[in-house]
Amino acid sequence: MLRGSPERELAAWWEAEAEAATAAKAQAAKEQVRVDPGAAGEPERKAAEEQPKEPTPGPPRAAEEGDARVSPRPPPALPVYRPKPAPAQGLCPHGKSRSKGRSCKRSSGQSDEYCSPRPVTVDSSKARTSLDALKISIRQLKWKEFPFGRRLPCDIYWHGVSFHDSDIFSGQVNKFPGMTEMVRKITLSRAVRIMQNLFPEEYNFYPRSWILPDEFQLFAAQVQMVKDGDPSWKPTFIVKPDSGCQGDGIYLIKDPSDIRLAGTLQSRPAVVQEYICKPLLIDKLKFDIRLYVLLKSLDPLEIYIAKEGLSRFCTEPYQEPNPKNLHHIFMHLTNYSLNIHSGKFVHSDSTSTGSKRTFSSILCRLSSKGVDIKKVWSDIISLVIKTVIALTPELKVFYQSDIPAGRPGPTCFQILGFDILLMKNLKPILLEVNANPSMRIEHEQELSPGVFENVPSLVDEEVKVAVIRDTLRLMDPLKKKRGNQF
C-alpha cells in the first residue's frame, strides 16, 4: 500500500535522491576520488587530475531521426515502499556499473525488463508486399520503423524477397542466404530423396518424384514396370516447373507419353510427382493448408510453427482425375493465385466460410466430427521438422559462404510457407515449401471488366499480422529471455 499521496511520495523520492547525490559528491571530494561510469573497480585517481569540468548548460538539442543516443532515464514509477537513497554517480539504481548506451536489468526477478528501454529499430525499406502487415505489427509492438532506411545500424532488416545486401554488418535479417535456391522444386526433391533413401519410413510424407529432363527415362521405365505388374493401376502425375510459382505452368498427365511433357523437357526443368487422388474434402472441395514456419537459427537449429494458418480451397467440386477433367485447374489445383480468377471464388469476412479460411476453423470442423486433432497436429509438426532437417546441411554451406565465421555480418531468420495436403485418411503430405510466402493482407476485386481495386482481407490480416508480430517478438534483440509467442 502506498504511504501518503502519490505527489508526496514522488517529492520525497526526489528529495532523497538530491540529498544522496550531494552526499556522494562531498564524499568523493573528501577522499579525492571519482566514480567512473564505464570502469567501476579501477584504481583510485586524484580528483584534481581527473575530475571533468561541468559543461555550461545550453539550449536543449532537438532529437534527430536516427540518433543512436539513449534518452535520459525518466523518473521511476512511484515506489510501493519508501525509496532507498540514490546510488553513486555512474551506477544504476541497483548499484551496478552502467556504461553509456547500456541499460541495467531490474533485480526484482523480471530479467526481461529494463530501466531505460529503447524501441527496437526496424528497417522496412525493402519489405515490398509485406509492408502493410509489417507496419501494423511494428505499431502494435510500439517499435521504431525506418521506412526509408537509416544511416545508423538497425536492429532488424526486413526484406521482401531475398538476402542480397552486402553492406549489413550487424543486426538481424529476415532472410537466409541460399534459402530461395534450397526450396525450389528440384532442390527440395533431391534433399528429401536423400533422406528417403536413408529413412524411408520417416520421410514417406513426400510424393514419389522425378526430375526432368534428367530422369525422364527412369520415370517412364518405372511407371511401365508398375503397370506391367498391376494392369489396374491408373496413376495421375502432376508436373511442376522448377522455377514456377503461384501455380504457373502446373498441369496433370496420365502417362509419360503425354505430348505436353515433351514440350516441358525442351523448355525448362521441372519435377513430376504422383498426384494425390484421394484428398480430404470439405464441402466437396479440395483444399490445402498454408502453415507459417519460423526458422530462427541454424546452429543451434530452432524451429517455430505458427498455431494459425490458411486453408485455400478449390472453386469446383472435386472429382478423381480422368482424361476428361485433367484440364480443370479450379478442381485440382488449390493455388489461391489461380482460383482467384474463378467466377465461383468466394471472398468472405468470416474465417470459417469462403474460398480462403483459417486453419483453426478447419480443425474445429474436424474435431466436431470426432477427428483426433492432436494427432493431426503431431503429424504436421513431424513433417515440418524432418523437412527442415533435410534442408539444413546445404543451408549451412550457403550461410558460411556469405557470412564466414569471425567476420562482421548479420544473423538471419526466416518465415517459410509450408503447403500441406491432408489425405482422406488425414495423413499430411508435403506439397512444397515457399521461401517468400505472400504476406499481403488485401486482395484484388474486379469492379468492372479490367478495373480492379484492392480490398482488405480480414482473414489474411488476422493470420499474417500475428505471424509477423510474433516473429518479431521472438527475434526481439532487447530481451534476454524470449518466450514462445506462437
GROMACS .gro file of N, CA and C in nm, residues 19 23 30 40 79 153 163 189 196 223 238 247 260 294 297 346 354 356 358 368 387 445:
model
   66
   19GLU      N    1   1.957   1.465  -0.188
   19GLU     CA    2   2.042   1.459  -0.069
   19GLU      C    3   2.151   1.353  -0.087
   23ALA      N    4   2.558   1.412  -0.097
   23ALA     CA    5   2.645   1.339  -0.005
   23ALA      C    6   2.753   1.262  -0.081
   30LYS      N    7   3.611   1.457  -0.064
   30LYS     CA    8   3.689   1.436   0.059
   30LYS      C    9   3.795   1.331   0.038
   40ALA      N   10   3.405   0.070  -1.324
   40ALA     CA   11   3.393   0.052  -1.180
   40ALA      C   12   3.500  -0.047  -1.135
   79PRO      N   13   0.717   0.426  -0.598
   79PRO     CA   14   0.752   0.303  -0.526
   79PRO      C   15   0.644   0.261  -0.429
  153PRO      N   16   2.304   0.175  -3.789
  153PRO     CA   17   2.254   0.036  -3.797
  153PRO      C   18   2.118   0.020  -3.731
  163PHE      N   19   1.791  -1.250  -4.933
  163PHE     CA   20   1.908  -1.192  -4.868
  163PHE      C   21   2.005  -1.151  -4.979
  189SER      N   22   1.324  -3.164  -5.381
  189SER     CA   23   1.304  -3.306  -5.410
  189SER      C   24   1.432  -3.386  -5.388
  196GLN      N   25   1.490  -3.991  -4.779
  196GLN     CA   26   1.402  -4.106  -4.803
  196GLN      C   27   1.484  -4.233  -4.822
  223VAL      N   28   0.729  -4.627  -6.432
  223VAL     CA   29   0.584  -4.629  -6.450
  223VAL      C   30   0.542  -4.753  -6.528
  238ILE      N   31   0.150  -3.500  -6.161
  238ILE     CA   32   0.144  -3.355  -6.169
  238ILE      C   33   0.283  -3.302  -6.201
  247GLY      N   34   0.128  -2.138  -5.907
  247GLY     CA   35   0.057  -2.227  -5.998
  247GLY      C   36   0.096  -2.215  -6.142
  260ARG      N   37   0.240  -3.295  -7.392
  260ARG     CA   38   0.279  -3.172  -7.321
  260ARG      C   39   0.409  -3.192  -7.244
  294LEU      N   40   0.877  -2.048  -3.867
  294LEU     CA   41   0.991  -1.959  -3.844
  294LEU      C   42   1.117  -2.043  -3.820
  297SER      N   43   1.706  -2.013  -3.618
  297SER     CA   44   1.851  -2.031  -3.612
  297SER      C   45   1.888  -2.164  -3.674
  346VAL      N   46  -1.512  -1.720  -5.360
  346VAL     CA   47  -1.595  -1.650  -5.261
  346VAL      C   48  -1.506  -1.575  -5.163
  354GLY      N   49  -1.610  -1.934  -4.720
  354GLY     CA   50  -1.543  -1.873  -4.834
  354GLY      C   51  -1.433  -1.961  -4.890
  356LYS      N   52  -1.112  -1.889  -4.886
  356LYS     CA   53  -0.992  -1.883  -4.803
  356LYS      C   54  -1.037  -1.872  -4.658
  358THR      N   55  -0.939  -1.981  -4.217
  358THR     CA   56  -0.831  -2.009  -4.123
  358THR      C   57  -0.819  -2.160  -4.103
  368SER      N   58  -1.535  -3.154  -3.448
  368SER     CA   59  -1.678  -3.179  -3.425
  368SER      C   60  -1.723  -3.312  -3.483
  387THR      N   61   1.147  -3.199  -4.268
  387THR     CA   62   1.178  -3.127  -4.391
  387THR      C   63   1.291  -3.026  -4.368
  445GLN      N   64  -1.018  -0.693  -5.625
  445GLN     CA   65  -1.159  -0.717  -5.657
  445GLN      C   66  -1.192  -0.642  -5.786
   0.00000   0.00000   0.00000
